[in-house]
Coordinates of C-alpha atoms in Angstrom, one line a residue:
M1 CA -79.1 -21.8 -74.4
L2 CA -77.8 -19.8 -77.8
L3 CA -80.3 -21.7 -79.6
R4 CA -83.5 -20.1 -77.8
A5 CA -81.9 -17.0 -77.8
T6 CA -81.2 -16.9 -81.5
A7 CA -85.1 -18.4 -81.7
F8 CA -86.7 -15.0 -80.0
F9 CA -84.5 -13.1 -81.7
T10 CA -85.6 -14.9 -85.4
L11 CA -89.2 -13.6 -84.2
A12 CA -89.1 -10.0 -82.4
A13 CA -86.6 -8.9 -85.6
G14 CA -88.1 -10.5 -88.6
G15 CA -85.3 -13.3 -88.5
P16 CA -82.4 -13.8 -90.2
P17 CA -81.3 -13.0 -93.3
G18 CA -82.5 -16.2 -95.8
A19 CA -83.3 -17.7 -92.7
Q20 CA -86.5 -18.5 -94.5
A21 CA -85.9 -17.4 -97.3
S22 CA -88.3 -19.0 -99.9
L23 CA -88.8 -19.1 -104.8
P24 CA -90.0 -16.0 -105.6
D25 CA -93.3 -17.0 -107.6
S26 CA -91.4 -13.5 -110.1
L27 CA -87.4 -12.8 -110.7
A28 CA -88.9 -9.9 -112.8
A29 CA -89.2 -7.2 -108.8
F30 CA -85.7 -8.6 -107.8
L31 CA -84.4 -7.0 -111.9
G32 CA -85.3 -3.1 -110.2
H33 CA -82.1 -0.6 -109.6
G34 CA -79.4 -1.7 -106.1
V35 CA -80.0 -4.9 -104.9
S36 CA -82.5 -5.5 -102.7
H37 CA -83.0 -7.4 -99.5
R38 CA -84.9 -10.1 -100.6
L39 CA -83.5 -10.9 -103.7
A40 CA -79.8 -10.6 -101.3
R41 CA -82.0 -13.6 -99.0
W42 CA -83.3 -15.7 -102.0
R43 CA -79.1 -15.7 -103.2
A44 CA -78.5 -17.1 -99.9
A45 CA -80.7 -19.2 -99.3
T46 CA -80.0 -20.7 -103.2
L47 CA -76.6 -20.4 -103.2
R48 CA -73.0 -21.5 -102.3
E49 CA -69.2 -21.3 -102.6
V50 CA -68.6 -19.3 -105.4
R51 CA -65.3 -17.7 -106.5
Y52 CA -64.5 -15.1 -108.6
D53 CA -61.5 -16.1 -110.9
L54 CA -61.1 -11.8 -112.2
A55 CA -58.7 -10.5 -114.0
L56 CA -58.1 -6.9 -114.3
D57 CA -56.2 -4.6 -116.7
V58 CA -55.9 -1.0 -115.8
T59 CA -53.8 0.1 -118.3
A60 CA -55.7 2.6 -120.2
P61 CA -56.3 5.8 -118.7
D62 CA -59.5 6.1 -118.0
S63 CA -61.4 2.6 -117.7
A64 CA -60.4 -1.2 -116.7
T65 CA -61.1 -3.9 -119.1
G66 CA -62.2 -7.4 -116.5
T67 CA -63.1 -11.2 -117.3
V68 CA -64.3 -12.7 -114.7
V69 CA -65.5 -16.0 -115.0
I70 CA -67.9 -17.0 -111.6
R71 CA -68.5 -20.5 -110.5
F72 CA -71.0 -21.9 -107.7
T73 CA -73.2 -24.5 -106.6
R74 CA -76.7 -23.7 -106.7
T75 CA -79.8 -25.3 -105.0
G76 CA -83.4 -25.2 -107.1
D77 CA -84.1 -24.4 -110.8
D78 CA -84.8 -21.5 -110.8
D79 CA -83.1 -18.3 -113.6
V80 CA -79.5 -16.5 -111.1
I81 CA -79.6 -12.5 -111.0
L82 CA -76.2 -11.2 -111.0
D83 CA -75.4 -7.6 -110.6
F84 CA -73.4 -4.7 -113.2
R85 CA -73.7 -1.4 -113.0
G86 CA -70.0 -0.6 -115.0
R87 CA -68.9 0.8 -118.0
R88 CA -70.4 -0.9 -120.4
L89 CA -70.6 -5.6 -120.5
T90 CA -69.4 -6.5 -123.5
E91 CA -70.3 -10.4 -123.0
V92 CA -71.7 -13.0 -121.4
R93 CA -71.3 -16.9 -121.4
V94 CA -72.5 -19.9 -120.1
N95 CA -70.7 -22.9 -119.2
G96 CA -68.9 -22.3 -123.1
Q97 CA -71.8 -20.9 -124.9
P98 CA -72.9 -17.2 -125.1
L99 CA -75.6 -15.1 -124.5
D100 CA -77.9 -12.4 -126.1
L101 CA -76.9 -9.1 -123.7
A102 CA -80.1 -7.9 -125.1
A103 CA -82.1 -10.2 -123.3
V104 CA -80.2 -10.8 -120.3
F105 CA -79.0 -7.8 -118.7
N106 CA -81.0 -4.1 -117.9
G107 CA -77.5 -2.1 -117.1
A108 CA -78.4 -2.7 -113.0
H109 CA -79.2 -6.9 -113.5
I110 CA -77.4 -9.8 -115.3
R111 CA -80.0 -12.6 -115.1
I112 CA -79.4 -16.0 -116.3
P113 CA -81.7 -17.8 -118.0
S114 CA -81.9 -21.3 -115.8
N115 CA -82.2 -23.2 -119.2
T116 CA -78.5 -22.2 -119.3
L117 CA -77.6 -23.6 -116.3
T118 CA -76.5 -27.1 -116.0
S119 CA -79.5 -28.7 -114.6
P120 CA -79.8 -30.3 -111.3
S121 CA -80.6 -34.5 -111.8
S122 CA -83.5 -33.4 -108.4
P123 CA -85.0 -30.8 -106.6
S124 CA -82.2 -31.7 -103.8
S125 CA -79.4 -31.9 -105.8
P126 CA -76.5 -28.8 -106.1
S127 CA -75.3 -27.4 -110.3
S128 CA -72.3 -26.1 -110.8
P129 CA -72.6 -24.1 -113.7
T130 CA -69.3 -21.7 -114.5
I131 CA -70.2 -18.1 -115.9
E132 CA -67.4 -15.5 -117.5
L133 CA -68.4 -12.3 -118.7
R134 CA -66.5 -9.1 -119.9
F135 CA -66.8 -5.9 -119.2
V136 CA -65.7 -2.3 -119.1
S137 CA -65.7 -0.3 -115.4
E138 CA -64.5 2.9 -114.8
I139 CA -60.9 4.5 -113.7
A140 CA -61.4 8.1 -112.4
P141 CA -60.8 10.1 -109.7
S142 CA -62.9 10.0 -108.3
G143 CA -67.4 8.6 -108.4
A144 CA -65.6 5.2 -109.7
S145 CA -64.6 1.8 -107.8
I146 CA -60.9 1.8 -109.4
I147 CA -60.2 5.4 -108.1
K148 CA -57.1 7.7 -109.4
V149 CA -55.2 9.5 -108.5
H150 CA -52.5 11.4 -109.6
D151 CA -49.1 12.7 -108.0
P152 CA -47.7 16.8 -110.3
A153 CA -44.1 16.1 -108.1
D154 CA -43.1 13.4 -110.2
G155 CA -46.6 13.3 -112.6
S156 CA -47.3 9.3 -111.3
D157 CA -51.2 7.6 -111.6
Y158 CA -51.4 5.8 -108.4
L159 CA -54.7 3.4 -108.5
Y160 CA -56.7 1.7 -105.7
T161 CA -60.2 -0.3 -105.5
L162 CA -62.6 1.3 -103.2
L163 CA -65.4 -1.4 -102.6
V164 CA -67.6 -0.4 -99.7
P165 CA -70.4 -0.5 -98.5
A166 CA -72.0 -1.8 -102.1
D167 CA -70.0 -0.9 -105.5
A168 CA -68.2 -4.0 -105.6
N169 CA -70.8 -4.6 -109.0
Q170 CA -69.7 -1.6 -109.9
L171 CA -66.6 -3.0 -110.5
F172 CA -67.2 -5.8 -111.7
P173 CA -70.1 -8.3 -111.9
S174 CA -71.3 -10.1 -109.1
F175 CA -73.4 -11.1 -106.3
D176 CA -73.1 -7.8 -104.3
Q177 CA -74.3 -8.9 -101.1
P178 CA -72.0 -9.7 -97.9
D179 CA -73.7 -12.6 -97.3
L180 CA -72.3 -14.3 -100.7
K181 CA -69.2 -14.5 -99.6
A182 CA -66.1 -15.6 -102.1
R183 CA -62.7 -17.2 -103.0
V184 CA -61.2 -14.5 -105.6
T185 CA -58.1 -15.4 -107.1
F186 CA -57.1 -11.5 -109.3
A187 CA -54.6 -11.2 -111.7
L188 CA -54.0 -7.6 -112.7
T189 CA -52.3 -6.1 -116.4
T190 CA -50.7 -2.6 -115.4
P191 CA -47.5 -0.4 -116.7
L192 CA -44.1 -2.4 -116.4
H193 CA -43.1 -0.3 -114.4
W194 CA -45.2 -0.5 -112.0
T195 CA -46.1 -2.5 -108.3
A196 CA -49.7 -4.5 -108.5
L197 CA -51.4 -5.1 -104.2
A198 CA -54.2 -6.7 -103.7
N199 CA -55.9 -9.8 -101.2
G200 CA -54.4 -12.5 -101.6
S201 CA -50.7 -12.8 -102.3
L202 CA -48.9 -11.8 -105.8
A203 CA -48.2 -16.4 -106.5
R204 CA -46.1 -14.8 -109.9
A205 CA -45.4 -12.0 -112.3
D206 CA -45.2 -12.9 -116.7
T207 CA -43.9 -9.8 -118.6
A208 CA -45.1 -8.7 -122.0
G209 CA -43.6 -5.6 -123.4
N210 CA -44.6 -3.2 -121.3
R211 CA -46.9 -4.7 -119.6
V212 CA -46.4 -6.7 -116.9
T213 CA -49.8 -9.0 -115.2
A214 CA -49.3 -9.8 -111.5
H215 CA -51.3 -13.1 -110.4
F216 CA -52.6 -13.5 -106.4
T217 CA -52.5 -15.8 -104.3
E218 CA -56.8 -17.4 -103.6
T219 CA -58.5 -16.1 -100.6
Q220 CA -60.1 -16.7 -97.6
P221 CA -64.0 -16.5 -98.2
L222 CA -64.3 -12.6 -98.7
P223 CA -67.8 -10.3 -98.8
T224 CA -67.2 -8.7 -101.8
Y225 CA -67.0 -5.2 -100.4
L226 CA -63.7 -6.3 -98.8
I227 CA -61.8 -7.2 -102.4
A228 CA -59.0 -4.7 -102.7
F229 CA -56.9 -4.4 -105.6
A230 CA -54.1 -1.7 -105.6
A231 CA -51.1 -0.7 -108.2
G232 CA -48.4 2.9 -109.4
P233 CA -45.4 2.7 -109.0
W234 CA -45.5 2.5 -105.1
T235 CA -42.3 2.3 -102.9
R236 CA -42.8 0.0 -100.1
A237 CA -40.9 -0.9 -96.5
I238 CA -40.6 -3.6 -94.8
S239 CA -40.9 -5.1 -91.7
A240 CA -40.0 -8.7 -89.8
A241 CA -40.7 -9.4 -86.0
G242 CA -42.3 -12.6 -84.4
G243 CA -42.3 -14.3 -87.9
R244 CA -44.6 -11.7 -88.9
V245 CA -43.1 -9.7 -92.6
L246 CA -45.6 -6.9 -93.1
N247 CA -45.3 -3.9 -95.9
L248 CA -45.5 -1.0 -96.4
Y249 CA -46.8 1.3 -99.7
L250 CA -46.7 4.2 -100.2
R251 CA -46.3 6.8 -103.2
R252 CA -42.5 7.6 -103.7
S253 CA -42.4 11.1 -103.6
R254 CA -43.9 10.4 -99.3
A255 CA -41.8 8.0 -99.0
K256 CA -38.8 10.5 -97.1
E257 CA -41.7 12.3 -94.9
A258 CA -43.5 9.2 -93.8
D259 CA -42.1 7.9 -90.3
A260 CA -42.2 3.5 -92.0
D261 CA -40.5 2.0 -88.9
T262 CA -43.3 3.4 -86.9
L263 CA -46.4 3.1 -88.8
L264 CA -44.7 -0.9 -88.9
A265 CA -43.3 -0.8 -85.6
L266 CA -47.3 -0.4 -84.8
Q267 CA -48.8 -2.1 -86.5
H268 CA -46.5 -5.3 -85.2
R269 CA -48.3 -4.4 -81.8
S270 CA -51.6 -3.7 -82.7
L271 CA -51.6 -7.5 -84.6
L272 CA -50.6 -8.9 -81.1
W273 CA -52.6 -7.3 -79.1
M274 CA -55.5 -7.9 -81.4
E275 CA -54.2 -12.4 -81.6
R276 CA -54.3 -12.3 -78.2
Y277 CA -57.6 -11.1 -76.7
F278 CA -59.3 -12.4 -79.5
G279 CA -57.0 -16.0 -78.5
R280 CA -57.1 -17.0 -82.2
P281 CA -53.5 -16.0 -84.8
F282 CA -54.5 -13.2 -87.8
P283 CA -56.9 -15.1 -89.5
F284 CA -55.1 -14.5 -93.4
E285 CA -52.8 -14.9 -95.9
K286 CA -50.0 -11.9 -94.7
F287 CA -50.7 -7.7 -93.6
D288 CA -49.2 -4.8 -96.1
L289 CA -50.9 -1.7 -94.8
L290 CA -51.1 0.9 -98.2
L291 CA -51.0 4.6 -97.6
A292 CA -53.6 5.2 -100.3
P293 CA -53.8 8.7 -101.9
A294 CA -56.5 11.5 -101.1
F295 CA -58.8 8.4 -99.2
P296 CA -61.8 9.5 -98.2
F297 CA -61.6 7.8 -94.9
G298 CA -59.4 7.4 -92.3
G299 CA -58.6 3.8 -93.2
M300 CA -60.2 0.9 -94.7
E301 CA -60.2 -2.9 -93.4
H302 CA -59.6 -4.4 -96.6
P303 CA -58.1 -8.0 -95.7
G304 CA -54.1 -8.2 -97.6
L305 CA -54.2 -4.7 -97.9
V306 CA -55.1 -2.1 -94.7
M307 CA -55.3 1.2 -96.8
Y308 CA -54.4 4.5 -94.9
N309 CA -55.4 8.3 -95.3
E310 CA -52.0 9.0 -96.9
D311 CA -52.6 12.3 -95.0
R312 CA -53.6 11.4 -91.6
F313 CA -50.7 9.4 -91.3
I314 CA -48.1 11.3 -92.8
F315 CA -46.8 13.8 -90.2
R316 CA -45.4 17.8 -92.3
E317 CA -44.3 18.8 -88.4
R318 CA -43.9 17.8 -85.2
P319 CA -46.9 15.9 -84.1
T320 CA -49.2 17.0 -80.9
L321 CA -49.6 13.4 -79.1
P322 CA -53.2 13.8 -79.7
R323 CA -52.3 12.7 -83.7
R324 CA -49.7 10.5 -82.9
L325 CA -53.1 8.2 -80.9
G326 CA -55.1 9.4 -83.3
R327 CA -52.8 7.2 -85.8
F328 CA -52.7 4.9 -83.7
S329 CA -56.7 4.4 -82.7
T330 CA -57.0 4.4 -86.5
I331 CA -54.6 1.4 -87.2
L332 CA -56.0 -1.0 -84.2
H333 CA -59.9 -0.1 -85.1
E334 CA -58.4 -1.9 -88.9
T335 CA -57.1 -4.5 -87.2
A336 CA -59.7 -5.2 -85.2
H337 CA -62.2 -5.5 -88.2
Q338 CA -59.6 -8.5 -88.9
W339 CA -61.3 -10.6 -86.9
F340 CA -65.2 -8.8 -85.9
G341 CA -66.2 -7.0 -89.9
D342 CA -63.9 -9.9 -92.6
L343 CA -63.4 -13.3 -90.3
V344 CA -66.5 -11.9 -89.3
T345 CA -68.6 -10.7 -91.7
M346 CA -72.2 -8.9 -90.3
R347 CA -75.4 -10.9 -93.0
W348 CA -76.5 -7.4 -94.3
F349 CA -75.8 -4.2 -94.1
D350 CA -78.6 -3.3 -91.0
D351 CA -76.1 -4.1 -89.0
L352 CA -73.7 -1.8 -90.3
W353 CA -73.0 -1.0 -86.5
L354 CA -72.0 -4.2 -85.9
K355 CA -68.8 -4.3 -86.9
E356 CA -67.9 -0.8 -87.3
G357 CA -68.7 0.2 -83.2
F358 CA -67.1 -3.3 -82.2
A359 CA -64.1 -2.2 -84.4
T360 CA -64.5 1.4 -81.9
Y361 CA -64.6 -0.3 -78.8
M362 CA -61.4 -2.9 -79.6
A363 CA -59.3 -0.3 -80.8
A364 CA -59.8 1.9 -77.3
K365 CA -59.6 -1.0 -75.5
A366 CA -56.1 -1.7 -77.0
L367 CA -54.8 1.5 -76.7
A368 CA -55.9 1.5 -72.9
E369 CA -53.3 -1.3 -72.3
L370 CA -51.0 -0.9 -75.0
E371 CA -50.7 2.3 -74.8
P372 CA -51.9 3.7 -69.9
A373 CA -50.8 6.7 -69.8
S374 CA -53.2 7.8 -73.1
D375 CA -56.3 8.4 -71.4
A376 CA -57.7 6.3 -73.8
W377 CA -61.3 6.5 -72.5
K378 CA -61.5 9.7 -71.5
T379 CA -60.4 10.7 -75.3
F380 CA -63.4 7.1 -76.6
Y381 CA -65.7 9.9 -74.1
Q382 CA -64.8 12.7 -75.9
S383 CA -64.3 11.3 -79.2
N384 CA -68.1 8.9 -79.2
K385 CA -70.5 10.1 -76.4
P386 CA -71.1 13.9 -77.8
A387 CA -72.0 13.2 -81.1
A388 CA -73.7 9.8 -80.0
Y389 CA -76.5 12.0 -77.7
G390 CA -76.2 14.9 -79.7
V391 CA -78.1 12.6 -82.2
D392 CA -79.7 10.4 -80.1
Q393 CA -82.3 12.6 -77.9
T394 CA -83.1 14.4 -81.3
R395 CA -87.0 12.8 -82.6
G396 CA -84.5 12.0 -85.5
T397 CA -82.4 9.1 -84.4
T398 CA -83.0 5.3 -85.0
P399 CA -82.1 2.5 -83.5
L400 CA -78.9 0.5 -84.6
W401 CA -79.9 -1.2 -86.1
Q402 CA -81.0 -0.3 -89.7
E403 CA -84.0 -2.2 -91.3
M404 CA -82.1 -1.8 -95.0
G405 CA -84.6 -2.8 -98.4
N406 CA -81.9 -2.3 -100.3
L407 CA -78.5 -1.4 -100.5
D408 CA -78.7 1.4 -102.5
L409 CA -79.6 2.8 -99.1
A410 CA -76.3 1.6 -97.3
K411 CA -73.9 5.2 -97.6
S412 CA -77.0 7.0 -95.5
A413 CA -76.1 4.7 -92.9
Y414 CA -73.2 5.9 -92.0
G415 CA -73.1 8.4 -89.2
A416 CA -72.8 8.7 -85.0
I417 CA -75.5 5.7 -84.7
V418 CA -73.2 3.4 -86.2
Y419 CA -69.9 5.5 -84.9
N420 CA -70.2 6.4 -82.0
K421 CA -73.9 5.2 -80.1
A422 CA -73.0 1.8 -81.4
P423 CA -69.5 1.2 -79.0
S424 CA -70.7 3.0 -76.2
V425 CA -73.7 0.3 -75.8
L426 CA -71.0 -2.5 -76.5
K427 CA -69.2 0.1 -73.3
Q428 CA -71.8 -0.7 -71.5
L429 CA -72.4 -4.5 -72.3
N430 CA -69.1 -5.1 -71.0
F431 CA -69.7 -3.7 -68.0
L432 CA -72.3 -5.0 -67.2
V433 CA -71.1 -8.9 -68.0
G434 CA -67.6 -8.1 -67.0
D435 CA -64.5 -8.4 -68.8
S436 CA -64.5 -12.3 -68.9
A437 CA -67.4 -12.7 -70.0
F438 CA -67.7 -10.0 -72.5
Q439 CA -64.3 -11.9 -74.4
A440 CA -65.1 -15.2 -73.6
G441 CA -68.3 -14.9 -75.6
V442 CA -66.8 -12.6 -78.4
R443 CA -64.3 -15.2 -78.4
A444 CA -67.1 -17.9 -78.6
F445 CA -68.5 -15.3 -81.2
L446 CA -66.0 -15.1 -83.7
A447 CA -64.6 -19.2 -83.3
E448 CA -68.5 -20.1 -84.0
H449 CA -68.9 -18.2 -87.4
T450 CA -65.4 -18.2 -88.8
Y451 CA -64.8 -16.7 -92.3
A452 CA -69.3 -16.2 -92.2
N453 CA -72.0 -14.3 -91.2
A454 CA -73.9 -13.0 -88.1
T455 CA -76.4 -10.8 -86.6
W456 CA -76.5 -8.4 -83.4
Q457 CA -78.7 -11.9 -82.3
D458 CA -76.0 -14.6 -82.6
L459 CA -73.4 -11.2 -80.5
L460 CA -75.8 -10.8 -77.8
G461 CA -76.9 -15.2 -78.1
A462 CA -72.1 -15.9 -77.2
I463 CA -71.9 -12.6 -74.8
I464 CA -75.2 -13.0 -72.5
P465 CA -76.1 -16.9 -71.7
N466 CA -79.6 -16.0 -70.1
P467 CA -82.2 -15.5 -73.7
E468 CA -84.1 -12.7 -71.4
E469 CA -81.8 -11.1 -70.8
A470 CA -80.3 -11.0 -73.8
R471 CA -83.2 -10.5 -75.2
R472 CA -84.0 -7.5 -73.3
F473 CA -80.8 -5.7 -74.2
G474 CA -80.9 -6.3 -78.0
Q475 CA -84.8 -4.4 -77.7
S476 CA -83.3 -1.6 -75.6
F477 CA -80.4 -1.3 -77.7
M478 CA -80.9 -2.5 -81.0
L479 CA -83.9 -2.3 -81.9
R480 CA -85.3 0.1 -80.0
P481 CA -84.7 4.4 -81.2
G482 CA -83.4 7.4 -78.4
M483 CA -81.7 7.1 -74.9
P484 CA -82.7 7.0 -71.4
V485 CA -81.9 10.9 -69.1
V486 CA -81.0 9.9 -65.8
E487 CA -81.4 12.3 -62.5
T488 CA -80.9 12.0 -59.2
R489 CA -83.2 12.4 -56.1
L490 CA -81.7 12.2 -52.7
T491 CA -83.2 12.9 -49.5
V492 CA -81.1 14.5 -46.4
V493 CA -81.4 14.0 -42.7
A494 CA -79.3 14.9 -40.3
G495 CA -76.2 15.1 -42.4
K496 CA -76.5 11.7 -44.2
L497 CA -78.5 9.9 -47.1
A498 CA -81.7 8.9 -45.5
R499 CA -82.5 7.5 -49.4
L500 CA -80.6 8.1 -53.2
E501 CA -83.1 7.4 -56.2
L502 CA -82.3 7.1 -59.9
L503 CA -84.6 8.4 -62.2
Q504 CA -84.6 7.5 -65.6
R505 CA -87.1 9.1 -68.8
P506 CA -86.9 8.7 -72.1
A507 CA -85.6 11.8 -74.0
Q508 CA -88.0 11.2 -76.2
P509 CA -91.4 9.4 -75.3
A510 CA -93.0 9.6 -78.7
L511 CA -90.2 8.0 -80.2
S512 CA -89.2 5.6 -77.6
G513 CA -91.6 4.2 -75.5
P514 CA -91.9 4.9 -71.9
A515 CA -89.4 1.7 -70.5
P516 CA -86.8 1.7 -69.2
W517 CA -83.3 1.0 -70.2
P518 CA -81.9 -2.3 -68.6
M519 CA -78.1 -1.2 -67.3
R520 CA -75.4 -1.4 -65.3
T521 CA -73.5 1.9 -63.8
E522 CA -71.0 3.1 -61.0
L523 CA -72.6 5.8 -58.6
L524 CA -70.0 8.7 -57.6
L525 CA -70.5 10.2 -54.7
G526 CA -67.8 13.0 -54.1
Y527 CA -67.2 14.7 -50.2
G528 CA -64.6 17.8 -52.1
A529 CA -60.9 16.8 -49.8
A530 CA -61.9 12.8 -49.1
P531 CA -61.8 10.1 -51.1
P532 CA -65.0 9.6 -53.2
V533 CA -67.3 6.5 -52.9
R534 CA -68.3 4.7 -55.6
L535 CA -71.6 2.2 -54.9
P536 CA -72.0 -0.7 -58.3
V537 CA -76.1 0.2 -59.3
T538 CA -78.0 -1.5 -61.8
L539 CA -80.9 0.3 -63.7
S540 CA -84.0 -1.6 -64.0
G541 CA -86.8 -0.2 -62.8
V542 CA -88.0 3.8 -63.9
V543 CA -86.8 4.1 -60.7
T544 CA -84.2 3.1 -58.8
E545 CA -83.1 2.9 -55.0
V546 CA -79.6 3.2 -54.3
S547 CA -80.0 0.9 -51.2
E548 CA -76.4 0.8 -50.3
A549 CA -76.1 4.5 -50.0
R550 CA -78.4 4.6 -47.6
G551 CA -76.8 6.3 -43.9
K552 CA -73.4 7.8 -45.7
P553 CA -72.1 11.6 -45.2
A554 CA -74.0 13.7 -47.1
P555 CA -71.8 14.3 -50.6
L556 CA -70.6 17.3 -52.1
L557 CA -72.2 15.4 -55.7
V558 CA -74.7 13.0 -56.8
F559 CA -72.9 11.3 -60.6
P560 CA -74.0 8.6 -61.7
N561 CA -72.0 8.1 -64.3
A562 CA -68.9 7.9 -62.3
G563 CA -66.1 5.3 -65.3
D564 CA -68.8 6.4 -67.9
H565 CA -70.0 2.6 -68.7
G566 CA -73.7 4.0 -69.1
Y567 CA -75.2 4.8 -71.4
F568 CA -77.8 7.5 -70.9
L569 CA -77.9 11.0 -70.7
T570 CA -77.2 12.6 -67.0
L571 CA -79.1 15.3 -65.3
L572 CA -77.2 15.7 -61.2
D573 CA -79.2 17.4 -58.3
S574 CA -79.2 21.3 -58.1
A575 CA -76.8 20.4 -54.9
S576 CA -74.4 18.7 -57.6
V577 CA -74.6 21.6 -59.9
N578 CA -74.0 24.1 -56.6
A579 CA -70.8 22.1 -56.2
L580 CA -69.5 22.2 -59.3
E581 CA -70.4 26.2 -59.7
Q582 CA -68.9 27.0 -56.8
G583 CA -65.6 25.4 -57.5
G584 CA -65.7 22.2 -54.7
F585 CA -64.9 20.6 -57.3
K586 CA -62.4 21.5 -60.3
S587 CA -64.2 18.0 -62.7
I588 CA -66.2 15.6 -62.0
P589 CA -64.2 12.9 -60.1
E590 CA -62.4 9.7 -61.7

């Protein structure tokens, strides 16, 4: 069934990148700015088993000097194209032989001629060349891949990387696309008194004069945007529980302000919950937390070195409950990414929603179980639905899956559709198939694509066993822009419901088309002092009659999205509006 569903999606959505990539007649079109989708698909089809042996010296105030040795297996006999837009490229060697920089580098890409690479003995035989490159990259307070923060409190400097979504090639020459995962070995040279951190564990440290070089263990396969390091005079807090050791790093001047024990305890709880839900252990070698100063996001899920926003995690005054729960939600979000985004990574940034929406949804699911009094699903509604509905009912909305011709466009994809609509759609998907089927599908998805890449088609194929149902859901929610509006229409005879219908229409017909969205929801009949009645409803057409409501006492209120499982705007009937306005209900019943 999975294969059949995937085969349909290949036709409907253009197929997974790399599935049918063919060698181009000319590579010149790939050498422009950014990383084009055509280049990425071609490379994914011709390269595999990538390894980066990366060494950086960050002792200079505004630049890092580096060397990267790249090894990979290739098929075919074409040139190889790398991406680089750092400050300067100083040397390129292929299998030990130097190349003319002016001939191979255009400021955006490095084209390695095929005749310098080890030629295969036959078209089907792979070759494994070694490319060594020396380079210089920027260190700056902003706009660079290595961010530098000066602490005026004690005069210290701190460095950390941020390569998402497509800035790894600003740091070092690489195949900067998410579906060429690579094993990374890191060596970082810093001032003697600094602590260096990276995705891998510290293997050894070599001291020479006033410098120290930290060597880190090789990682599991990572997409380039998740490669990370940090360096500075960090202070550390440690926590061990259940055989797992967690390290929390933060700058010295704020160490006394941080409730380190609480943060480490929350991180332990998050990892245990995710391991239980996903049915597999934490998939990477270690888990370090870094409170990064001046961090532009709430957090970033680098395997082995998760970075959190310092200001959001250190409270200067007694925090409110929403602030504490918000911090826990961020921890849960980044922890969920370790499986959904890191272990299994989207194939291309057109599926950005796949990792971000899933992490947000799993954070809410985990918070609801770990903190039952938190009203996690009410917070989920308040944090996501208004923002999603506000964008998705306009003419400027986009589908969840956003076609992207070049990774230059990836930063523009972040927004309410990715972060707010996506988790709302996943909540509907969970309710549609049920908790057990949803969890089993997620586990199957992770098992099939471990340390590899996947698409939304793969996810739906794992969760929805019926290929036609998977196709309809994908067409409606992943490929189709816009959202539905649901209205209630009821007929009352002698104080009883003679007929109750739910009418569905698109918020933007010209954009979305007239077809209904397939959904499952729960209808609530509110009776004031009497207990409400809940009725499950499957929306399958433009008009859906709720036959189970026939003959029931006429309610004061009809609400078609009890539990907030559906993804639609609700227009109440006039009687329900009057009941709310006249104080029949202080709020819509839970």
